[in-house]
Amino acid sequence: MTTLKELAKLLNLSVSTVSKALNDSHEISAQTKKRVHELATKLNYKPNRIAQQLKSNKTKTIGVVLPTVTNPFFAEVLHGIETEATKKDYDILVCLSDEHLEKEERSLELLSNGSVDGFIIAVARESQVKSETQHLEKVLNNDLPIVLFDRVVDAIICDKVVVDDFLSVYEATKYLIDKEQRQAILLISNIEELSVGKLRVKGYKAAVDEAGQPSYILNLGQSTDVEKEVFTYLNNNPSIDAVVSIDHITGIVAINMAKKLKREIPKSLSVIGFGYDHTQMLSSPKISIIHQKAHAIGEMAMKTIISNLTLENHKVETSIVPSELKLSESTKKA
Amino acid sequence: MTTLKELAKLLNLSVSTVSKALNDSHEISAQTKKRVHELATKLNYKPNRIAQQLKSNKTKTIGVVLPTVTNPFFAEVLHGIETEATKKDYDILVCLSDEHLEKEERSLELLSNGSVDGFIIAVARESQVKSETQHLEKVLNNDLPIVLFDRVVDAIICDKVVVDDFLSVYEATKYLIDKEQRQAILLISNIEELSVGKLRVKGYKAAVDEAGQPSYILNLGQSTDVEKEVFTYLNNNPSIDAVVSIDHITGIVAINMAKKLKREIPKSLSVIGFGYDHTQMLSSPKISIIHQKAHAIGEMAMKTIISNLTLENHKVETSIVPSELKLSESTKKA
DNA sequence: TTGTATGCGTTATCAT
DNA sequence: ATGATAACGCATACAA
């Protein structure tokens, strides 16, 4: 790597003159600026990023800690984060907690040594279940700002970006009740212990309560044989005439199992799931989804952390990114 | 952030003594070591990573440039990369090219300024189609090593990690011919222009040629209405008795469309697709897949780049990570 | 207009 | 056993 020193030597100039010339300082003559620039491009000079970081005490790098990236929701959020980061000339250091508290703690610990200017985090399942917050507090005490998204921790005071979990499921359920006259709506959940899961269940309950309907909940926990459980439930409860799934898998599973049971979709059973862009192609009939704007969530998280880092008057805020009910073939036409 | 200087001041010691104490140098008395360590832990001292990087001229950071991360294959590879990086105490800077040459060039350019010690790259679709290699050459000329994986560029001499694309599809096709006595096997492709796509098609062709069977190829290109095209083809060609899909979507689509056409799976039509861990749950009957060991590919890529960076006698190599044919419900039992 | 000196935080070499 | 000094590459305040 070419350095200022090398350029200076070759040009018989001082390091600072070269530096100023490259930064287009008005103190330098057009003449030398030209000489400097020419040699610099010729030798493909690029200012050493590490040295700049040390000097400025800013890395322009954000630590991104995700539970997983194989879940398409988090993958799409990461995409949004990266898009916005590129636009604003930031880099991202990515760590995956694999849903484990210990790995999450370790990642935060390791990056809290000047590697990053701040964090974007969705906490691990384990961290959320155990309500562990010390590691996050520690980061904040270290004067590194955090933006939490999706998996949010109420006890921590920092910027947050969340989906309207309650409202989106409430409205989807209400749609099934009001527009499709469904009487026995089953909620399928495999994320009941997460903050977002709880809110989604509440949204469902509010809607059925309001309509005076009983609630039917199939909680799969971390079950391995999801298909069998869904099949069995639908088989044992033929009165179920609609399904709301609050994750991105079980809605499609419900469609497949219902077809196996010769249920007609959407005539005798409507299905609404959570999903993202590719999801709909993978089921037949195409599944209606509550579409989380995952990309927008990522962008918003990045915007927020940069705002915190650069704006003098930044105030802690919680942003809500609305979801969109995308009706397709697994529900009747309104 | 606490610095050595601050510790030194508080302890009435010199900076260098403190530094040595923390690094457990034998020149320092047990007595002062203890004092230093105690204050350090009390003030939560961590050596500034940026300063260490500047001093050592090593970042222990790898730039990872992927076409996308919403494709579950790349997501899983990223997971593998991250796992191995964590194990070896490396960080990863992630950039997404969004399949565009220009963004890929920009990412490499931006990180080639001391930010990383090397790169792991799967080239963008556009780069591969245009056979553009200059940006990669430039990186290598900059003395930054590269590991290419999956989307490989033959003209570039560097470490590579690839799947046995030819062999895996050859064997899957051969399985359908030999064990299931299929006579008219359709290959569905939407990645024909990629290096991996070409190899997979070759594998298919070799197998059908060898058996004296005609080849049937449905090339979807970047078509938007994949479902319709698959439906139409299967409808117009009822003699097709097996499908091999060389991506992770169209196999499931084929199953769904075949069911729509009242074809019995696997009795009258066998389907084998490409896939990863969650894929199988999303179809009914469960799809048989050529399972790319994406996680292993990521781990291998990371191991290779670290080997290049740390071993004196590292030689350029191409590693092949074998795939595994995972038979499920969309093929008959052998 | 150009050059000198200083410091970011760390480590390593060389005194004391 | 401890401390002073220099260096990594860059940017800037201050001289000249």
XYZ file of C-alpha atoms (C1' of nucleotides) in Angstrom:
700
model
C 0.000 0.000 0.000
C 1.274 3.416 -1.005
C 1.569 5.923 1.852
C 1.798 9.670 2.078
C 5.401 9.303 3.104
C 6.274 7.497 -0.089
C 4.539 10.063 -2.235
C 6.283 12.865 -0.364
C 9.664 11.318 -0.892
C 9.160 10.766 -4.600
C 7.918 14.322 -5.062
C 10.450 15.958 -2.790
C 7.674 17.402 -0.726
C 6.735 17.135 2.904
C 4.110 14.697 4.079
C 1.779 17.446 5.170
C 1.954 19.219 1.830
C 0.998 16.040 0.081
C -1.788 15.426 2.533
C -3.182 18.900 2.042
C -2.872 18.657 -1.718
C -4.854 15.451 -1.769
C -7.498 17.002 0.451
C -7.726 19.914 -1.951
C -6.631 22.492 0.583
C -6.646 26.095 -0.621
C -3.191 26.606 0.842
C -1.616 24.527 -1.905
C -0.762 25.775 -5.370
C -2.603 24.370 -8.312
C 0.749 23.392 -9.712
C 1.760 21.044 -6.896
C -1.764 19.794 -6.457
C -1.559 18.543 -10.001
C 1.794 16.859 -9.502
C 0.584 15.202 -6.341
C -2.676 13.979 -7.787
C -0.991 12.539 -10.809
C 1.475 10.483 -8.863
C -1.219 9.450 -6.409
C -3.492 8.049 -9.086
C -0.549 6.506 -10.857
C 0.472 4.629 -7.721
C -3.165 3.953 -6.827
C -2.809 5.725 -3.504
C -5.664 5.382 -1.028
C -5.566 6.906 2.434
C -5.169 4.148 4.980
C -8.531 3.719 6.587
C -7.169 2.434 9.868
C -4.933 5.459 10.323
C -7.843 7.757 9.599
C -9.937 5.923 12.111
C -7.299 6.223 14.783
C -6.826 9.899 14.088
C -10.475 10.809 13.982
C -11.570 8.400 16.676
C -14.400 7.371 14.390
C -14.653 4.118 12.500
C -17.704 4.817 10.342
C -18.486 1.185 10.985
C -21.584 -0.246 12.638
C -21.715 -3.590 14.426
C -24.741 -5.590 13.316
C -25.685 -8.440 15.630
C -28.407 -10.768 14.387
C -29.822 -13.993 15.810
C -29.541 -15.689 12.425
C -29.452 -14.817 8.775
C -31.113 -17.918 7.349
C -34.464 -16.629 8.497
C -35.501 -14.585 5.455
C -36.785 -11.787 7.648
C -33.371 -11.110 9.109
C -31.713 -11.627 5.739
C -33.907 -8.947 4.226
C -33.309 -6.610 7.163
C -29.587 -7.086 6.686
C -30.042 -6.183 3.063
C -31.790 -2.976 4.067
C -29.069 -2.153 6.569
C -26.383 -2.701 3.960
C -28.163 -0.608 1.356
C -28.445 2.373 3.661
C -24.924 1.901 4.981
C -23.474 1.977 1.483
C -25.446 5.093 0.699
C -24.083 6.855 3.766
C -20.563 5.536 3.351
C -20.589 3.284 6.380
C -19.349 -0.278 6.717
C -20.994 -3.057 8.693
C -19.358 -5.690 10.845
C -21.748 -8.627 11.054
C -22.002 -11.039 13.981
C -24.530 -13.837 14.399
C -25.635 -14.840 17.855
C -27.210 -18.088 16.626
C -29.993 -17.251 19.104
C -27.589 -17.752 22.002
C -27.047 -15.269 24.779
C -23.434 -16.205 25.254
C -22.458 -15.607 21.650
C -24.334 -12.322 21.690
C -22.489 -11.206 24.809
C -19.195 -12.206 23.308
C -19.844 -10.345 20.064
C -20.749 -7.132 21.853
C -17.771 -7.484 24.153
C -15.381 -8.038 21.284
C -16.589 -5.144 19.190
C -16.697 -2.725 22.125
C -13.010 -2.001 21.761
C -13.138 0.763 19.230
C -14.052 -1.473 16.308
C -17.419 0.186 15.758
C -19.196 3.471 16.403
C -22.467 1.832 17.370
C -24.671 -1.221 17.131
C -27.792 -2.458 15.428
C -29.117 -5.466 17.310
C -31.988 -7.932 17.297
C -31.535 -9.869 20.507
C -31.247 -13.622 20.592
C -34.187 -15.784 21.536
C -32.357 -16.920 24.648
C -31.566 -13.360 25.722
C -35.182 -12.434 25.355
C -36.509 -15.450 27.175
C -34.107 -14.886 30.046
C -34.717 -11.126 29.993
C -30.992 -10.637 30.111
C -30.019 -7.009 29.578
C -26.698 -6.491 31.309
C -24.631 -6.910 28.185
C -26.673 -4.241 26.443
C -26.388 -1.888 29.414
C -22.663 -2.396 29.372
C -22.430 -1.305 25.759
C -24.483 1.801 26.438
C -22.351 2.639 29.471
C -19.411 2.396 27.135
C -20.952 5.299 25.245
C -21.740 3.209 22.193
C -25.264 3.829 20.926
C -27.601 0.951 20.124
C -30.582 0.587 17.850
C -32.716 -2.420 18.724
C -35.112 -3.796 16.132
C -37.820 -6.441 16.024
C -36.696 -8.333 19.121
C -36.880 -5.413 21.463
C -36.083 -5.155 25.164
C -38.438 -2.790 26.965
C -36.156 -2.277 29.937
C -33.405 -0.798 27.784
C -33.633 2.846 26.906
C -32.366 3.321 23.379
C -33.577 3.814 19.830
C -35.860 1.083 18.553
C -37.389 0.075 15.238
C -40.360 -2.237 15.406
C -43.156 -3.618 13.325
C -46.758 -2.947 14.277
C -47.073 -6.520 15.456
C -50.233 -6.056 17.439
C -52.077 -4.014 14.873
C -51.143 -6.053 11.811
C -52.388 -9.312 13.292
C -55.414 -7.595 14.777
C -56.367 -6.283 11.370
C -55.691 -9.545 9.571
C -57.861 -11.387 12.058
C -60.532 -8.742 11.821
C -60.445 -9.081 8.061
C -61.190 -12.783 8.371
C -64.046 -12.085 10.734
C -65.639 -9.107 9.013
C -65.028 -9.712 5.325
C -64.961 -13.482 5.230
C -67.371 -14.285 8.065
C -64.991 -16.774 9.622
C -66.164 -18.204 12.944
C -63.321 -20.351 14.217
C -59.938 -18.854 13.568
C -56.865 -20.790 14.597
C -53.663 -18.997 15.506
C -50.501 -20.993 14.918
C -47.399 -19.829 16.753
C -43.890 -21.050 17.152
C -42.509 -17.843 18.586
C -44.801 -17.299 21.530
C -41.968 -16.546 23.891
C -40.628 -13.644 21.851
C -41.760 -10.079 22.390
C -43.053 -9.923 18.850
C -44.855 -13.231 19.269
C -46.635 -12.035 22.368
C -47.794 -8.880 20.656
C -49.068 -10.802 17.651
C -51.028 -13.183 19.862
C -52.521 -10.185 21.652
C -53.599 -8.711 18.341
C -55.306 -11.947 17.457
C -57.017 -12.216 20.843
C -58.231 -8.652 20.733
C -59.911 -9.260 17.398
C -61.620 -12.515 18.313
C -62.626 -11.207 21.745
C -64.148 -8.167 20.168
C -66.207 -10.404 17.906
C -67.229 -12.622 20.792
C -65.463 -15.589 19.240
C -63.477 -18.203 21.139
C -59.727 -18.255 20.598
C -57.954 -21.304 19.211
C -54.217 -21.357 19.650
C -51.776 -23.995 18.508
C -48.450 -23.294 20.135
C -45.713 -25.331 18.537
C -42.851 -24.114 20.683
C -39.634 -25.496 19.260
C -41.349 -28.623 18.017
C -39.520 -30.619 15.395
C -42.446 -32.206 13.621
C -44.409 -29.111 12.764
C -46.245 -30.737 9.887
C -47.628 -33.563 11.965
C -48.815 -31.271 14.729
C -50.597 -28.978 12.324
C -52.121 -31.925 10.475
C -53.366 -33.498 13.680
C -54.840 -30.286 14.984
C -56.708 -29.530 11.779
C -57.878 -33.110 11.583
C -59.184 -33.111 15.154
C -60.803 -29.707 14.850
C -62.729 -29.673 11.585
C -64.690 -26.623 12.641
C -61.633 -24.419 12.135
C -62.384 -22.279 9.089
C -59.381 -19.959 9.071
C -55.732 -19.943 10.074
C -53.500 -17.067 11.075
C -49.831 -17.967 11.263
C -47.496 -15.537 12.966
C -44.264 -16.794 11.447
C -43.077 -17.383 7.892
C -43.232 -21.174 7.815
C -46.350 -22.513 9.433
C -48.776 -20.698 7.151
C -47.441 -22.638 4.180
C -47.447 -25.812 6.233
C -51.087 -25.180 7.109
C -51.980 -24.852 3.425
C -50.195 -28.087 2.590
C -51.795 -30.006 5.453
C -55.249 -28.628 4.713
C -54.928 -29.817 1.128
C -53.931 -33.220 2.414
C -57.178 -33.193 4.403
C -59.092 -32.300 1.237
C -60.039 -28.932 2.629
C -60.713 -26.401 -0.076
C -58.679 -23.221 0.130
C -59.935 -20.584 0.478
C -63.495 -21.829 0.206
C -63.644 -23.837 3.402
C -60.427 -22.594 4.997
C -58.689 -19.238 4.720
C -55.013 -18.873 5.548
C -52.990 -15.779 6.341
C -49.332 -16.016 7.245
C -46.321 -13.799 7.738
C -44.001 -13.471 4.859
C -41.576 -11.709 2.639
C -41.060 -11.395 -1.055
C -40.290 -14.943 -2.168
C -42.661 -16.585 0.265
C -45.724 -16.469 -1.887
C -44.217 -18.420 -4.739
C -43.638 -21.418 -2.520
C -47.253 -22.299 -1.821
C -50.145 -23.271 -3.982
C -52.575 -21.599 -3.788
C -50.415 -18.589 -3.150
C -50.535 -17.613 0.469
C -51.939 -14.313 1.698
C -49.444 -12.674 3.974
C -48.842 -9.961 6.443
C -45.862 -8.502 4.672
C -43.275 -7.106 7.022
C -41.284 -4.397 5.336
C -38.047 -5.985 6.387
C -35.912 -3.958 4.008
C -37.438 -0.733 5.284
C -36.804 -1.833 8.851
C -33.131 -2.305 8.079
C -32.864 1.052 6.367
C -34.623 2.747 9.235
C -32.349 1.104 11.793
C -29.286 2.326 9.916
C -30.696 5.815 9.490
C -31.430 5.942 13.180
C -27.982 4.906 14.345
C -26.350 7.388 11.974
C -28.653 10.093 13.194
C -27.616 9.290 16.736
C -23.948 9.435 15.790
C -23.980 12.574 13.730
C -26.818 14.795 14.890
C -26.224 16.954 17.899
C -29.858 17.040 18.939
C -30.739 13.384 18.457
C -33.421 12.130 20.815
C -34.226 8.531 21.687
C -37.142 7.313 19.637
C -39.102 4.216 18.695
C -40.007 3.986 15.028
C -42.850 1.824 13.846
C -42.672 0.420 10.339
C -46.181 -0.535 9.242
C -46.802 -3.917 7.691
C -49.021 -4.493 4.718
C -51.723 -7.123 4.324
C -51.082 -8.718 0.943
C -54.083 -10.757 -0.009
C -53.579 -13.567 -2.467
C -55.180 -16.907 -3.244
C -55.436 -18.398 0.230
C -58.139 -15.915 1.186
C -61.319 -15.044 -0.671
C -61.479 -11.883 -2.706
C -62.956 -9.059 -0.649
C -12.760 4.310 26.442
C -9.963 3.784 28.938
C -6.458 4.001 27.465
C -3.041 2.863 28.575
C -2.153 6.459 29.236
C -4.971 6.879 31.704
C -4.064 3.698 33.534
C -0.417 4.781 33.661
C -1.301 8.128 35.124
C -3.540 6.692 37.811
C -0.911 4.135 38.781
C 2.062 6.469 38.552
C 3.660 4.174 36.048
C 4.852 4.658 32.504
C 2.719 3.657 29.570
C 5.156 1.013 28.477
C 5.236 -0.622 31.889
C 1.473 -0.838 31.917
C 1.439 -2.255 28.426
C 3.978 -4.906 29.331
C 2.146 -5.764 32.519
C -1.085 -6.329 30.653
C 0.705 -8.486 28.121
C 2.145 -10.534 30.944
C 5.751 -9.706 30.138
C 8.352 -11.459 32.280
C 10.171 -8.179 32.805
C 7.433 -6.932 35.117
C 7.158 -7.793 38.804
C 4.217 -9.830 39.976
C 3.426 -7.022 42.328
C 2.844 -4.344 39.688
C 1.223 -6.796 37.338
C -1.405 -7.307 39.964
C -1.950 -3.602 40.543
C -2.249 -2.992 36.817
C -4.623 -5.835 36.161
C -6.862 -4.817 38.998
C -7.270 -1.268 37.816
C -7.649 -2.412 34.236
C -10.526 -4.721 34.998
C -12.042 -2.139 37.310
C -12.065 0.454 34.540
C -13.008 -2.155 31.955
C -9.914 -1.458 29.905
C -9.717 -3.006 26.456
C -6.830 -2.407 24.085
C -8.009 -0.207 21.242
C -8.389 -2.434 18.252
C -7.762 0.293 15.718
C -4.448 1.218 17.290
C -3.408 -2.414 17.322
C -4.351 -2.732 13.694
C -2.317 0.306 12.736
C 0.680 -0.927 14.658
C 0.584 -4.481 13.412
C -0.572 -3.654 9.919
C -3.103 -6.469 10.255
C -6.830 -6.029 10.684
C -7.864 -9.615 11.341
C -10.894 -8.693 9.306
C -12.113 -10.299 6.079
C -14.240 -8.548 3.495
C -17.159 -10.741 2.447
C -18.811 -9.712 -0.813
C -22.013 -11.562 -1.702
C -24.496 -11.087 -4.550
C -27.403 -11.244 -2.114
C -28.250 -12.641 1.251
C -31.946 -13.336 0.736
C -31.083 -16.377 -1.315
C -30.904 -19.023 1.415
C -27.793 -20.541 -0.107
C -25.778 -17.389 0.402
C -27.354 -16.806 3.795
C -26.191 -20.222 4.924
C -22.731 -19.696 3.464
C -22.508 -16.428 5.374
C -23.440 -18.323 8.499
C -20.618 -20.753 7.871
C -18.168 -17.945 7.251
C -19.202 -16.211 10.455
C -18.934 -19.401 12.492
C -15.395 -20.075 11.365
C -14.410 -16.411 11.696
C -15.578 -16.304 15.304
C -13.684 -19.476 16.055
C -10.476 -18.029 14.628
C -10.998 -14.591 16.143
C -11.616 -12.774 12.888
C -14.270 -10.198 12.045
C -16.169 -9.935 8.787
C -17.121 -6.809 6.874
C -20.113 -7.672 4.726
C -20.961 -6.034 1.404
C -23.778 -6.997 -0.946
C -23.364 -6.482 -4.671
C -27.086 -6.977 -5.359
C -25.896 -8.933 -8.405
C -24.479 -5.745 -9.927
C -20.969 -5.380 -11.238
C -20.737 -1.732 -10.333
C -21.600 -2.245 -6.685
C -19.168 -5.136 -6.516
C -16.389 -3.000 -7.957
C -17.179 -0.231 -5.539
C -17.157 -2.539 -2.527
C -13.788 -4.000 -3.428
C -12.394 -0.570 -4.152
C -13.605 0.822 -0.837
C -12.304 -2.026 1.275
C -8.935 -2.127 -0.463
C -7.622 0.673 1.693
C -6.409 -1.289 4.662
C -9.852 -2.154 5.987
C -9.403 -5.876 5.473
C -6.669 -8.483 5.170
C -8.409 -10.376 2.389
C -11.666 -11.178 0.647
C -14.201 -13.931 0.298
C -16.276 -13.315 -2.823
C -19.071 -14.847 -4.864
C -19.220 -12.700 -7.963
C -22.374 -10.968 -9.080
C -24.484 -12.379 -11.847
C -23.683 -9.371 -13.998
C -19.943 -9.731 -13.456
C -20.124 -13.354 -14.449
C -22.237 -12.758 -17.531
C -19.906 -10.000 -18.687
C -16.823 -12.013 -17.726
C -15.492 -8.926 -16.022
C -12.372 -9.652 -13.998
C -10.393 -6.429 -13.817
C -11.664 -5.460 -10.396
C -10.585 -8.810 -9.025
C -7.169 -8.538 -10.637
C -6.777 -5.125 -9.094
C -7.385 -6.483 -5.635
C -4.868 -9.254 -6.136
C -2.301 -6.787 -7.476
C -2.891 -4.873 -4.273
C -1.566 -7.935 -2.447
C -4.908 -8.758 -0.915
C -5.727 -12.460 -1.229
C -9.125 -13.612 -2.494
C -11.127 -16.768 -2.033
C -13.828 -17.181 -4.655
C -16.714 -19.529 -3.978
C -19.681 -20.884 -5.937
C -19.691 -18.218 -8.635
C -16.161 -18.774 -9.770
C -14.115 -17.014 -12.436
C -11.808 -19.407 -14.236
C -9.504 -16.704 -15.565
C -8.567 -15.549 -12.069
C -5.845 -17.461 -10.284
C -6.712 -17.638 -6.617
C -8.138 -20.001 -4.033
C -11.605 -21.322 -4.817
C -14.287 -23.282 -3.043
C -16.892 -24.900 -5.223
C -19.649 -27.447 -5.161
C -19.470 -30.531 -7.345
C -22.136 -29.068 -9.596
C -21.573 -31.386 -12.503
C -21.340 -34.567 -10.504
C -24.253 -33.920 -8.165
C -26.719 -33.293 -10.982
C -25.259 -36.115 -13.008
C -25.834 -38.503 -10.152
C -29.304 -37.226 -9.350
C -30.323 -37.634 -12.971
C -28.715 -41.036 -13.116
C -30.652 -42.009 -10.018
C -33.908 -41.140 -11.748
C -32.895 -43.158 -14.785
C -31.445 -46.219 -13.103
C -33.453 -46.603 -9.922
C -36.746 -45.119 -10.975
C -36.746 -46.041 -14.662
C -37.690 -42.527 -15.721
C -37.734 -41.969 -19.480
C -38.396 -38.275 -19.978
C -36.606 -36.107 -17.474
C -37.129 -32.360 -17.592
C -34.438 -29.986 -16.406
C -35.703 -26.644 -15.132
C -33.190 -23.835 -14.972
C -33.273 -20.183 -14.133
C -29.537 -19.772 -13.728
C -28.280 -21.055 -17.043
C -25.947 -18.119 -17.547
C -24.023 -18.716 -14.332
C -20.941 -20.903 -14.180
C -22.663 -23.190 -11.713
C -25.773 -23.358 -13.904
C -23.769 -24.397 -16.923
C -22.051 -27.159 -15.002
C -25.326 -28.469 -13.649
C -26.876 -28.563 -17.096
C -23.820 -30.450 -18.334
C -24.250 -32.982 -15.561
C -27.838 -33.528 -16.577
C -26.981 -33.841 -20.242
C -24.200 -36.317 -19.594
C -26.581 -38.572 -17.701
C -29.395 -38.528 -20.248
C -26.971 -38.848 -23.166
C -25.363 -41.815 -21.537
C -28.769 -43.463 -21.243
C -29.665 -42.608 -24.811
C -32.528 -40.418 -23.663
C -33.512 -37.098 -25.196
C -32.954 -33.984 -23.117
C -35.800 -31.687 -22.116
C -34.805 -28.281 -20.873
C -37.044 -25.499 -19.650
C -34.959 -22.363 -19.339
C -36.812 -19.701 -17.426
C -34.176 -16.997 -17.633
C -35.237 -14.141 -15.407
C -38.904 -14.803 -16.086
C -41.377 -13.283 -13.688
C -44.215 -15.743 -13.981
C -42.348 -18.893 -13.175
C -45.438 -20.759 -12.064
C -47.295 -20.245 -15.286
C -44.369 -21.294 -17.440
C -43.837 -24.469 -15.484
C -47.551 -25.244 -15.503
C -47.794 -24.731 -19.242
C -44.766 -26.844 -19.994
C -45.929 -29.755 -17.874
C -49.390 -29.460 -19.324
C -48.130 -29.491 -22.910
C -45.673 -32.312 -22.299
C -47.523 -34.998 -20.383
C -44.851 -37.559 -21.180
C -42.451 -35.895 -18.736
C -42.099 -38.310 -15.831
C -39.408 -36.585 -13.779
C -38.128 -33.106 -13.024
C -34.686 -31.958 -11.992
C -34.560 -28.356 -10.819
C -31.156 -26.744 -10.488
C -32.179 -23.902 -8.177
C -33.969 -23.758 -4.855
C -37.335 -22.450 -6.025
C -38.512 -24.145 -9.167
C -38.499 -27.662 -7.743
C -41.178 -26.677 -5.262
C -43.044 -24.829 -7.973
C -42.935 -27.967 -10.114
C -44.467 -29.999 -7.300
C -47.234 -27.481 -6.824
C -48.004 -27.262 -10.529
C -47.910 -31.015 -10.989
C -50.448 -31.389 -8.202
C -52.616 -28.839 -9.904
C -52.460 -31.061 -12.990
C -53.516 -34.032 -10.876
C -50.187 -35.703 -11.408
C -49.332 -38.135 -8.637
C -46.014 -37.499 -6.945
C -43.852 -39.496 -6.972
C -45.860 -42.198 -8.686
C -46.256 -40.575 -12.076
C -43.742 -37.767 -11.626
C -40.542 -37.619 -9.593
C -39.028 -34.296 -8.558
C -35.540 -33.478 -7.389
C -34.515 -29.922 -6.615
C -31.687 -28.019 -5.053
C -32.136 -27.005 -1.478
C -31.019 -26.265 2.002
C -32.255 -27.105 5.431
C -35.660 -25.430 5.604
C -36.559 -26.085 1.998
C -38.088 -29.472 2.504
C -40.688 -28.281 4.967
C -42.195 -25.930 2.434
C -43.485 -28.515 0.012
C -45.951 -31.332 0.242
C -44.964 -34.018 -0.477
C -41.548 -33.107 0.876
C -39.147 -32.456 -1.927
C -36.068 -34.571 -2.554
C -33.075 -32.321 -2.873
C -29.490 -32.087 -3.837
C -28.334 -30.611 -0.588
C -25.487 -28.175 -0.994
C -23.433 -28.027 2.144
C -23.603 -24.278 2.199
C -22.425 -23.962 5.788
C -19.422 -26.137 5.032
C -18.631 -24.039 1.979
C -18.558 -20.921 4.133
C -16.357 -22.542 6.728
C -13.998 -23.817 4.059
C -13.768 -20.389 2.419
C -12.845 -18.817 5.737
C -10.345 -21.524 6.572
C -8.748 -21.068 3.172
C -8.350 -17.313 3.414
C -6.889 -17.589 6.907
C -4.527 -20.270 5.712
C -3.402 -17.950 2.946
C -2.860 -15.118 5.417
C -1.058 -17.027 8.110
C 0.749 -19.982 6.573
C 4.081 -19.340 4.967
C 3.786 -22.195 2.509
C 0.210 -21.692 1.371
C -0.446 -22.796 -2.197
C -3.376 -21.813 -4.396
C -6.008 -24.518 -4.352
C -9.559 -25.298 -5.404
C -11.595 -27.146 -2.802
C -14.625 -29.148 -3.757
C -17.359 -29.537 -1.167
C -19.475 -32.558 -2.093
C -23.237 -32.263 -2.113
C -25.558 -34.894 -0.761
C -28.614 -36.332 -2.438
C -31.340 -36.213 0.199
C -34.215 -38.342 -0.941
C -37.614 -37.582 0.471
C -41.232 -37.916 -0.605
C -41.053 -36.503 -4.116
C -39.096 -39.522 -5.319
C -39.858 -43.201 -4.876
C -38.053 -45.193 -2.255
C -35.045 -46.951 -3.785
C 2.732 28.377 -0.420
C 5.356 24.931 1.961
C 7.289 22.624 6.043
C 7.662 21.165 11.124
C 5.746 19.335 15.034
C 2.244 16.836 17.551
C -0.941 13.312 18.662
C -4.418 9.372 17.997
C -3.239 4.240 21.219
C -0.423 0.635 20.940
C 3.845 -2.056 20.951
C 8.785 -2.815 20.515
C 13.508 -1.422 21.049
C 16.637 0.503 23.691
C 18.211 2.757 27.823
C 18.495 3.167 32.923
C 12.199 -4.012 36.997
C 10.899 0.243 34.986
C 10.954 4.118 31.773
C 11.953 6.934 27.580
C 11.578 6.965 22.653
C 10.124 5.766 18.181
C 7.038 4.099 14.858
C 2.538 2.580 12.359
C -0.217 6.544 8.581
C -2.756 10.409 8.743
C -4.375 15.183 9.708
C -3.921 19.596 11.597
C -2.188 23.628 14.375
C 1.426 26.297 13.984
C 5.896 28.167 11.948
C 8.454 29.998 8.409
